[in-house]
Tab-separated table of C-alpha atoms in Angstrom:
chain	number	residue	atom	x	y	z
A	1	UNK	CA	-47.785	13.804	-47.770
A	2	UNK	CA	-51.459	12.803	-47.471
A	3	UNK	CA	-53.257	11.520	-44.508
A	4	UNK	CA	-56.714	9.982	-43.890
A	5	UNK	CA	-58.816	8.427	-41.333
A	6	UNK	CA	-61.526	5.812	-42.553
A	7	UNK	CA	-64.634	5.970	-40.785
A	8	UNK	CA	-68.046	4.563	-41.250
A	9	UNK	CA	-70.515	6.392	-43.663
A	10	UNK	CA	-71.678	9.400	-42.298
A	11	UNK	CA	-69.547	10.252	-39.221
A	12	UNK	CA	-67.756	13.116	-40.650
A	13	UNK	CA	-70.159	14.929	-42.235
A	14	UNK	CA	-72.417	14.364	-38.862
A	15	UNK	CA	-69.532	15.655	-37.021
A	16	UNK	CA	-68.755	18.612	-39.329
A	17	UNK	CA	-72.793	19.375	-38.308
A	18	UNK	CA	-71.684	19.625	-34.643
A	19	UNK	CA	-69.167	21.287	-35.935
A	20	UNK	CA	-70.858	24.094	-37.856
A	21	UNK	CA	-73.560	24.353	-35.322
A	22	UNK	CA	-70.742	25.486	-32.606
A	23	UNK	CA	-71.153	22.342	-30.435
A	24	UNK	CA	-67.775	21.586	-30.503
A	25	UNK	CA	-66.965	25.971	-28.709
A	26	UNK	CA	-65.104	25.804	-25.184
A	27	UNK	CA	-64.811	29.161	-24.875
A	28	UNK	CA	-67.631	30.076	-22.901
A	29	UNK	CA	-70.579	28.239	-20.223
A	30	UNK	CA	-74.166	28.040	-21.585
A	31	UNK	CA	-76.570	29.357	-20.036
A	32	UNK	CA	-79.561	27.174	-17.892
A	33	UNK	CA	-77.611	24.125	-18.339
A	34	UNK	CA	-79.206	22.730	-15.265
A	35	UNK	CA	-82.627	22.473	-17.131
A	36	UNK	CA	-81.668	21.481	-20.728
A	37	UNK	CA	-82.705	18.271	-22.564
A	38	UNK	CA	-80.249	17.037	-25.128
A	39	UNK	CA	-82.750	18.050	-27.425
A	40	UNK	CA	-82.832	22.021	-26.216
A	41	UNK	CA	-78.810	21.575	-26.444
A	42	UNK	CA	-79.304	21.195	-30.300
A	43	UNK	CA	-82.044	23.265	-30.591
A	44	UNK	CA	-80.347	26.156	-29.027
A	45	UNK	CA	-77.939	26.469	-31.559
A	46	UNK	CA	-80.760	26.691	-34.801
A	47	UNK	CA	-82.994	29.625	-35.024
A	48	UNK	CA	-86.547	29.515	-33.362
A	49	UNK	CA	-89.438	28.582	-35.342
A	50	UNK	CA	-92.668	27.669	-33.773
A	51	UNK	CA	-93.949	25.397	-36.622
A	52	UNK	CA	-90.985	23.251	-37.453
A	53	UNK	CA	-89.317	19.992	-35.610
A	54	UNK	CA	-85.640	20.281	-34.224
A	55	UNK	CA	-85.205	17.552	-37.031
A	56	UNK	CA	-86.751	19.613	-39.919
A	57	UNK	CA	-84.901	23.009	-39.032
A	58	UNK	CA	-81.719	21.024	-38.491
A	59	UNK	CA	-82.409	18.852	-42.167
A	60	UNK	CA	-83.062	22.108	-43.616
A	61	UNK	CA	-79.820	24.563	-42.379
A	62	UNK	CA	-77.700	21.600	-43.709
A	63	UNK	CA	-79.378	20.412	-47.249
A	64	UNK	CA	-79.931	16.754	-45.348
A	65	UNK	CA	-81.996	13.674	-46.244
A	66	UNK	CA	-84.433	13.077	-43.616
A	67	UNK	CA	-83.250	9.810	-43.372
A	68	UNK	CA	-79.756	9.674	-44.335
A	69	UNK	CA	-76.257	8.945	-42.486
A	70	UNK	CA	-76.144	12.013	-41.005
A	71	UNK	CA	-79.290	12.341	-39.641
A	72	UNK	CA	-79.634	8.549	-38.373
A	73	UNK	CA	-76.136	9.309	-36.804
A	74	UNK	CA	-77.234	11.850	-34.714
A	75	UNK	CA	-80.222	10.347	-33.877
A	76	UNK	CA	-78.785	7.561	-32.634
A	77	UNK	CA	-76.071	9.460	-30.397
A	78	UNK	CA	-79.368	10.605	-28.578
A	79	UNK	CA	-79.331	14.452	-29.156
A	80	UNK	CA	-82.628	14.560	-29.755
A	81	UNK	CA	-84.050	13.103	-27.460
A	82	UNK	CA	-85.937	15.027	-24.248
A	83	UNK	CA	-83.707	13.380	-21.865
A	84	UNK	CA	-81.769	16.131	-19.192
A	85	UNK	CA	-77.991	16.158	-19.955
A	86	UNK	CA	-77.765	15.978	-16.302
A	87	UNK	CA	-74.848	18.884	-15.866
A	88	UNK	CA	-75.042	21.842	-13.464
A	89	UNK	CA	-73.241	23.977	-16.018
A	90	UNK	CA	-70.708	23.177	-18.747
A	91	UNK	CA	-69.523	24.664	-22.280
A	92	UNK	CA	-70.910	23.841	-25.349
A	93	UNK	CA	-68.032	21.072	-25.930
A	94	UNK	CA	-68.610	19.828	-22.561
A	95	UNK	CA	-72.129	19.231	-22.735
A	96	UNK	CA	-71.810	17.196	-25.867
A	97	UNK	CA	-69.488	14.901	-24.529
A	98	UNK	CA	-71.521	14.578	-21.682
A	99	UNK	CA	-74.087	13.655	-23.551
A	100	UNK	CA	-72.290	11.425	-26.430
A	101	UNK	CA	-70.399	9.121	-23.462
A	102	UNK	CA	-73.516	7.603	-22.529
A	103	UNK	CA	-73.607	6.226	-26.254
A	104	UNK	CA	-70.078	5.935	-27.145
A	105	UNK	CA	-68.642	4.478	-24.284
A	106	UNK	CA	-67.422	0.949	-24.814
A	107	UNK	CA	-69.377	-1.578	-22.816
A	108	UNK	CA	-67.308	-4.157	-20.275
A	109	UNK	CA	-66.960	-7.029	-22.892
A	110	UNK	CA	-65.919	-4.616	-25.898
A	111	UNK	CA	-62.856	-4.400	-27.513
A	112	UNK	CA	-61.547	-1.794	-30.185
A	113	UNK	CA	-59.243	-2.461	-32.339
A	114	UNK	CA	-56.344	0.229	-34.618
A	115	UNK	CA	-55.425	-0.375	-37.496
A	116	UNK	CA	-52.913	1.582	-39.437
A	117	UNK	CA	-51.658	1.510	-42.877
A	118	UNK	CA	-48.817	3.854	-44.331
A	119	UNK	CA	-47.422	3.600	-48.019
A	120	UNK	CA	-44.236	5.807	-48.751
A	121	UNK	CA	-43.086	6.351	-52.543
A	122	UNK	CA	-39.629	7.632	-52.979
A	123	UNK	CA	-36.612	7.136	-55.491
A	124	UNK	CA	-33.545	6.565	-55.103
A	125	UNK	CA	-30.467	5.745	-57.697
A	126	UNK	CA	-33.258	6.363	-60.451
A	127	UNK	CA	-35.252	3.706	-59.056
A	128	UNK	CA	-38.926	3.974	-57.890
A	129	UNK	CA	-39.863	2.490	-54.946
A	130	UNK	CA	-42.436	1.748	-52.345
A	131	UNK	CA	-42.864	0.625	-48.414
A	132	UNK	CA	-45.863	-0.676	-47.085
A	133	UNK	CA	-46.266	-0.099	-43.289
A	134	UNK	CA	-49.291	-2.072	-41.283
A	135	UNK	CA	-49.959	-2.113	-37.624
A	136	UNK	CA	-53.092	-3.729	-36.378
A	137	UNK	CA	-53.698	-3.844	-32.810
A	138	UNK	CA	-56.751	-5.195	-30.406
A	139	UNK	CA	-57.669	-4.045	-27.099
A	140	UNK	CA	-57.259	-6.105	-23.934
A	141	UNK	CA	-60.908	-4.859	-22.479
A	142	UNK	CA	-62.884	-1.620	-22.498
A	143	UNK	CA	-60.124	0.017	-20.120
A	144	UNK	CA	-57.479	-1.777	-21.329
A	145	UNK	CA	-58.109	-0.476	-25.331
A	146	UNK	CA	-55.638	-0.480	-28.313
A	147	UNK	CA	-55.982	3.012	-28.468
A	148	UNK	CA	-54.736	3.749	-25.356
A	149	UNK	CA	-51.851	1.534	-25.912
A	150	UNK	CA	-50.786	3.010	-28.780
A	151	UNK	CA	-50.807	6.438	-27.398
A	152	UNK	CA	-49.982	5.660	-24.233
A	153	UNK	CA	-47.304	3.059	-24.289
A	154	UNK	CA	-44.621	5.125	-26.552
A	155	UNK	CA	-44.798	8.080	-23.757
A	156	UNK	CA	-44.963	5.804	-21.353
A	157	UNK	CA	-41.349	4.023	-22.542
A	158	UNK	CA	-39.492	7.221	-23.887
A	159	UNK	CA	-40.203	8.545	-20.390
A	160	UNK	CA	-38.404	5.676	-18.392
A	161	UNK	CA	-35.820	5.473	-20.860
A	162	UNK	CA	-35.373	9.236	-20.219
A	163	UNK	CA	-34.885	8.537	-16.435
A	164	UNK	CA	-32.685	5.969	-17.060
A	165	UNK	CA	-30.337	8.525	-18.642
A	166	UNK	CA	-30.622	6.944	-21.661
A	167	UNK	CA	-31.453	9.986	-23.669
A	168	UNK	CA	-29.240	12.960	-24.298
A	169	UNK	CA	-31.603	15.209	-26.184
A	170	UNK	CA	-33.256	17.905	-24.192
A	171	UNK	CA	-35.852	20.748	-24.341
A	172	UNK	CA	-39.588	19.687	-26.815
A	173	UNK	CA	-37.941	17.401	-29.152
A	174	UNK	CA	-39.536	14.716	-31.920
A	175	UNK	CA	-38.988	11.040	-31.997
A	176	UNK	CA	-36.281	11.504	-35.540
A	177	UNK	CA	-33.157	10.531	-33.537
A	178	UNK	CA	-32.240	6.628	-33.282
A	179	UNK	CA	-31.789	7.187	-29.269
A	180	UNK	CA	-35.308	7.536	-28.745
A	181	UNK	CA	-37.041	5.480	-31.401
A	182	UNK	CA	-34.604	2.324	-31.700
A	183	UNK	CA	-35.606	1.593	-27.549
A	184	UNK	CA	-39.017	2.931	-28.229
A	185	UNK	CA	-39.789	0.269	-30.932
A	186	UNK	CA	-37.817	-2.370	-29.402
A	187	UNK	CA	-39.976	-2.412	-26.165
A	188	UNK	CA	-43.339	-1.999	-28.264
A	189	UNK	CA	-42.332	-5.014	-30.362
A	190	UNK	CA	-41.723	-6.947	-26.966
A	191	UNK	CA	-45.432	-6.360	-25.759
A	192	UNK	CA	-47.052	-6.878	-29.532
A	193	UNK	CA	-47.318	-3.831	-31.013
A	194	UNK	CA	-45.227	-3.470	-34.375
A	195	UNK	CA	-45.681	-3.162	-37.639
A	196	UNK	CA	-44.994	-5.242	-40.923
A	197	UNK	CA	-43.219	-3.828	-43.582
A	198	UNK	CA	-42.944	-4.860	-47.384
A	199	UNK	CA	-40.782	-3.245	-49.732
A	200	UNK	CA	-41.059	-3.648	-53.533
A	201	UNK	CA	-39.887	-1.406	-56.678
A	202	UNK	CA	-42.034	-0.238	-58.306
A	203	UNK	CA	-41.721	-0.760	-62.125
């Protein structure tokens, strides 16, 4: 089985930087949070050198075009700027998402949108075939988002069907058995979300 998420050019490999640098760490609280620029945050985590730029050292460490995805990417998210994260004290992971809300919060009018495609190949009485799965889904607001539907909306429903004595299955379980997911689906497909499936053999 192989799975992928598409994402615009560049935001992997900018997040494997975070990544790599230790940005991402909740183990343990920095230290002088209370005085630290989004730039010190990054520059924190590169070694000091008195002659070269955040940007240099950080193109350097990583093999990066000074202009490229990744670099533009980060830029843009505002850690490098000399702008106080604005946090008494925080781990690494916290003080990046401090600092990456400002930019990546959606604004009152936006909307995201999910969509999700799944192709299963299997054969059966010698014959080869193939199901297409698509779901696409659009967000009511910025509080309101697909996202949140999705995830939240199948927990959501399994829960009240649980309630309703509806399931028999106890203990941490998966959604295999037709109890849960036949209800689940049913009730998604009432309020929009489902998906469309095509079949074909494959020849």
């Amino acid at each position: 089985m192989l799975r992928g998420t598409l994402r615009n050019e560049g935001f992997c490999s900018a997040w494997n930087i975070l990544v790599q640098l230790g940005c991402t760490d909740d183990s343990y609280l920095m230290e002088n949070v209370n005085q630290m620029t989004n730039r010190d945050f990054i520059n924190s985590f590169l070694p000091y050198d008195k002659e070269m730029m955040l940007e240099a050292k950080l193109a350097d460490r990583f093999n990066l075009s000074a202009d490229g995805p990744e670099m533009q990417k980060l830029k843009w998210s505002g850690l490098f700027e000399k702008q106080h994260i604005g946090l008494e004290k925080g781990t690494p992971a916290q003080l990046l998402e401090h600092i990456l809300n400002k930019k990546w919060n959606l604004q009152p009018n936006d909307k995201d949108m999910v969509v999700m495609w799944h192709r299963f190949v299997y054969e059966i009485e010698n014959e080869k075939r193939e199901i297409q799965s698509n779901i696409a889904a659009i967000g009511d607001d910025s509080i309101h988002t697909a996202m949140a539907k999705g995830v939240g909306l199948p927990i959501a429903i399994t829960a009240k069907i649980f309630l309703q004595g509806k399931i028999s299955q106890r203990g941490v379980c998966i959604p295999v058995e037709r109890e849960v997911y036949e209800p689940v689906l049913k009730e998604l497909m009432s309020l929009g979300i489902h998906a469309q499936e095509k079949e074909t053999v494959i020849k």
